[in-house]
CSV table of C-alpha atoms in Angstrom, one decimal:
chain,number,residue,atom,x,y,z
A,1,MET,CA,20.4,55.5,37.7
A,2,THR,CA,17.6,58.0,37.0
A,3,CYS,CA,16.5,58.2,33.4
A,4,ILE,CA,15.3,61.3,31.6
A,5,SER,CA,12.5,60.7,29.1
A,6,THR,CA,12.9,61.2,25.4
A,7,HIS,CA,10.1,63.8,25.3
A,8,ALA,CA,10.9,66.6,22.8
A,9,SER,CA,11.6,69.2,25.5
A,10,HIS,CA,14.2,66.9,27.1
A,11,ARG,CA,15.8,66.2,23.7
A,12,GLY,CA,15.9,70.0,23.2
A,13,ALA,CA,17.6,70.6,26.5
A,14,LYS,CA,20.2,67.9,25.7
A,15,GLY,CA,20.8,69.5,22.3
A,16,GLU,CA,21.3,72.9,23.9
A,17,HIS,CA,23.8,71.3,26.3
A,18,LEU,CA,25.8,69.8,23.5
A,19,PHE,CA,25.7,73.1,21.6
A,20,GLU,CA,26.9,75.1,24.6
A,21,GLY,CA,29.6,72.6,25.4
A,22,TYR,CA,31.1,72.8,21.9
A,23,PHE,CA,31.6,76.6,22.2
A,24,LEU,CA,33.0,76.3,25.7
A,25,GLU,CA,35.5,73.7,24.6
A,26,GLN,CA,36.6,75.9,21.7
A,27,GLY,CA,36.9,78.9,24.0
A,28,ILE,CA,34.4,80.9,21.9
A,29,PHE,CA,32.2,83.4,23.7
A,30,ILE,CA,28.7,82.1,24.4
A,31,ALA,CA,26.0,83.5,26.7
A,32,ALA,CA,22.5,82.4,27.5
A,33,PRO,CA,19.9,85.1,28.2
A,34,LYS,CA,18.6,85.0,31.8
A,35,HIS,CA,15.0,84.9,30.5
A,36,ASP,CA,13.6,83.2,27.4
A,37,LEU,CA,11.6,86.2,26.2
A,38,HIS,CA,12.9,86.7,22.7
A,39,ARG,CA,13.3,83.3,21.1
A,40,VAL,CA,17.1,83.5,21.6
A,41,ASP,CA,18.7,80.5,23.3
A,42,TYR,CA,22.3,81.8,23.1
A,43,VAL,CA,24.3,84.8,22.0
A,44,VAL,CA,27.5,83.6,20.3
A,45,GLU,CA,30.6,85.3,18.9
A,46,TRP,CA,30.5,84.0,15.3
A,47,LYS,CA,32.4,85.3,12.3
A,48,GLU,CA,33.7,88.3,14.3
A,49,GLN,CA,30.3,89.4,15.5
A,50,LEU,CA,27.7,88.6,18.2
A,51,VAL,CA,24.8,86.7,16.8
A,52,ARG,CA,21.5,85.5,18.2
A,53,VAL,CA,21.0,81.7,18.0
A,54,ASN,CA,18.0,79.5,18.4
A,55,VAL,CA,19.1,75.9,19.0
A,56,LYS,CA,17.1,73.1,17.2
A,57,THR,CA,17.7,69.4,18.0
A,58,LEU,CA,17.1,67.0,15.1
A,59,HIS,CA,14.4,64.4,15.7
A,60,TRP,CA,13.8,61.2,13.8
A,61,ASN,CA,10.8,61.1,11.4
A,62,PRO,CA,10.1,57.4,10.9
A,63,LYS,CA,7.6,58.0,8.2
A,64,HIS,CA,10.1,59.7,5.9
A,65,LYS,CA,13.2,58.0,7.4
A,66,VAL,CA,14.9,61.3,7.9
A,67,PHE,CA,15.9,63.6,10.8
A,68,LYS,CA,14.0,66.9,10.9
A,69,ALA,CA,14.3,70.2,12.7
A,70,GLU,CA,11.3,72.5,12.9
A,71,THR,CA,12.4,76.1,12.0
A,72,ARG,CA,9.2,77.8,13.1
A,73,THR,CA,8.2,79.3,16.4
A,74,SER,CA,4.9,79.0,18.2
A,75,CYS,CA,3.3,82.2,19.4
A,76,PRO,CA,-0.3,83.3,20.4
A,77,GLY,CA,-1.1,83.8,16.7
A,78,GLY,CA,0.0,80.3,15.7
A,79,ASN,CA,3.1,78.8,14.2
A,80,ARG,CA,5.1,81.0,12.0
A,81,PRO,CA,8.7,81.2,10.7
A,82,TYR,CA,11.3,83.1,12.7
A,83,THR,CA,12.1,86.6,11.5
A,84,PRO,CA,15.5,88.4,11.1
A,85,ASP,CA,14.6,90.8,14.0
A,86,GLU,CA,14.4,87.7,16.3
A,87,ILE,CA,17.4,85.5,15.5
A,88,ASP,CA,20.4,85.4,13.2
A,89,TYR,CA,21.2,81.6,13.2
A,90,PHE,CA,19.8,78.2,14.0
A,91,GLY,CA,22.2,76.0,15.9
A,92,VAL,CA,21.1,72.6,14.6
A,93,VAL,CA,22.2,69.6,16.7
A,94,SER,CA,22.2,65.9,16.0
A,95,LEU,CA,22.4,64.0,19.3
A,96,GLU,CA,22.7,60.7,17.7
A,97,HIS,CA,25.7,61.7,15.5
A,98,ASN,CA,27.2,64.4,17.7
A,99,LEU,CA,27.1,67.0,14.9
A,100,ILE,CA,26.4,70.7,15.1
A,101,TRP,CA,25.6,73.1,12.3
A,102,MET,CA,25.4,76.9,12.4
A,103,VAL,CA,22.7,77.7,9.8
A,104,PRO,CA,21.9,81.3,9.0
A,105,LEU,CA,18.3,82.2,9.1
A,106,SER,CA,18.6,83.6,5.6
A,107,ALA,CA,19.6,80.1,4.3
A,108,VAL,CA,16.4,78.5,5.5
A,109,ARG,CA,13.4,78.1,3.2
A,110,GLY,CA,10.1,76.8,4.7
A,111,THR,CA,9.4,75.7,8.2
A,112,SER,CA,11.6,72.6,8.6
A,113,LEU,CA,15.0,71.2,7.7
A,114,SER,CA,15.6,67.6,6.7
A,115,TRP,CA,18.9,65.8,7.2
A,116,HIS,CA,19.6,62.3,5.9
A,117,PRO,CA,21.8,60.2,8.3
A,118,PRO,CA,25.3,59.1,7.0
A,119,GLY,CA,25.1,56.0,5.0
A,120,LYS,CA,21.5,56.4,3.9
A,121,VAL,CA,21.2,56.1,0.2
A,122,TYR,CA,18.8,58.6,-1.3
A,123,ARG,CA,18.3,60.6,-4.4
A,124,LYS,CA,19.2,64.2,-3.7
A,125,ARG,CA,16.7,66.7,-5.2
A,126,VAL,CA,17.9,69.9,-6.8
A,127,ASP,CA,16.2,71.9,-4.1
A,128,SER,CA,17.6,69.8,-1.2
A,129,PHE,CA,19.1,71.8,1.6
A,130,ASN,CA,23.0,71.7,1.5
A,131,TRP,CA,24.2,71.2,5.1
A,132,ASP,CA,27.9,71.0,4.3
A,133,PRO,CA,28.9,74.7,4.5
A,134,TYR,CA,27.3,75.0,7.9
A,135,LEU,CA,28.8,72.0,9.8
A,136,ILE,CA,31.0,73.4,12.6
A,137,ASN,CA,32.1,70.1,14.2
A,138,ARG,CA,32.8,66.7,12.7
A,139,GLY,CA,31.4,64.8,15.6
A,140,SER,CA,33.1,61.7,17.0
A,141,THR,CA,33.0,58.0,16.6
A,142,THR,CA,31.1,57.8,19.8
A,143,VAL,CA,27.3,57.9,19.4
A,144,VAL,CA,25.4,59.6,22.2
A,145,ASP,CA,22.8,57.4,23.9
A,146,THR,CA,19.9,59.8,23.9
A,147,ASN,CA,17.7,57.6,26.0
A,148,ARG,CA,19.7,57.6,29.2
A,149,VAL,CA,21.4,60.4,31.0
A,150,LYS,CA,22.9,60.0,34.5
A,151,LEU,CA,21.9,62.6,37.0
A,152,SER,CA,24.5,63.3,39.7
């Protein structure tokens, strides 16, 4: 079996695959631009309109014991937050827990989102991001092995 590395770009590709698969399984319109020119990974029919989505795959931050997704883009002028003329939503994916959220750009403050895994005991701050309203799938009991993918 050939293994794909856990490099960030490979994790991102797996996250996009999971995101796309969810919408296909639900029979919801989803399209990927032919060229990645405008920071849009997918156009999705969501809440009775077509929206531009940038998919972010959560990664483990061992220092803070939390999953994180960077909500900024890199461009020639440096890293900066996305703007409303670029995207409408972040499709945030947890490979380890098979969860997907559709987070409106307007709900994001700062340049990253932090998510605490189920079962982790932590003290929630008043300004913590509330993920609950944006969860679009409940995941499954099967945990995805993000270190190995079979190529056929």
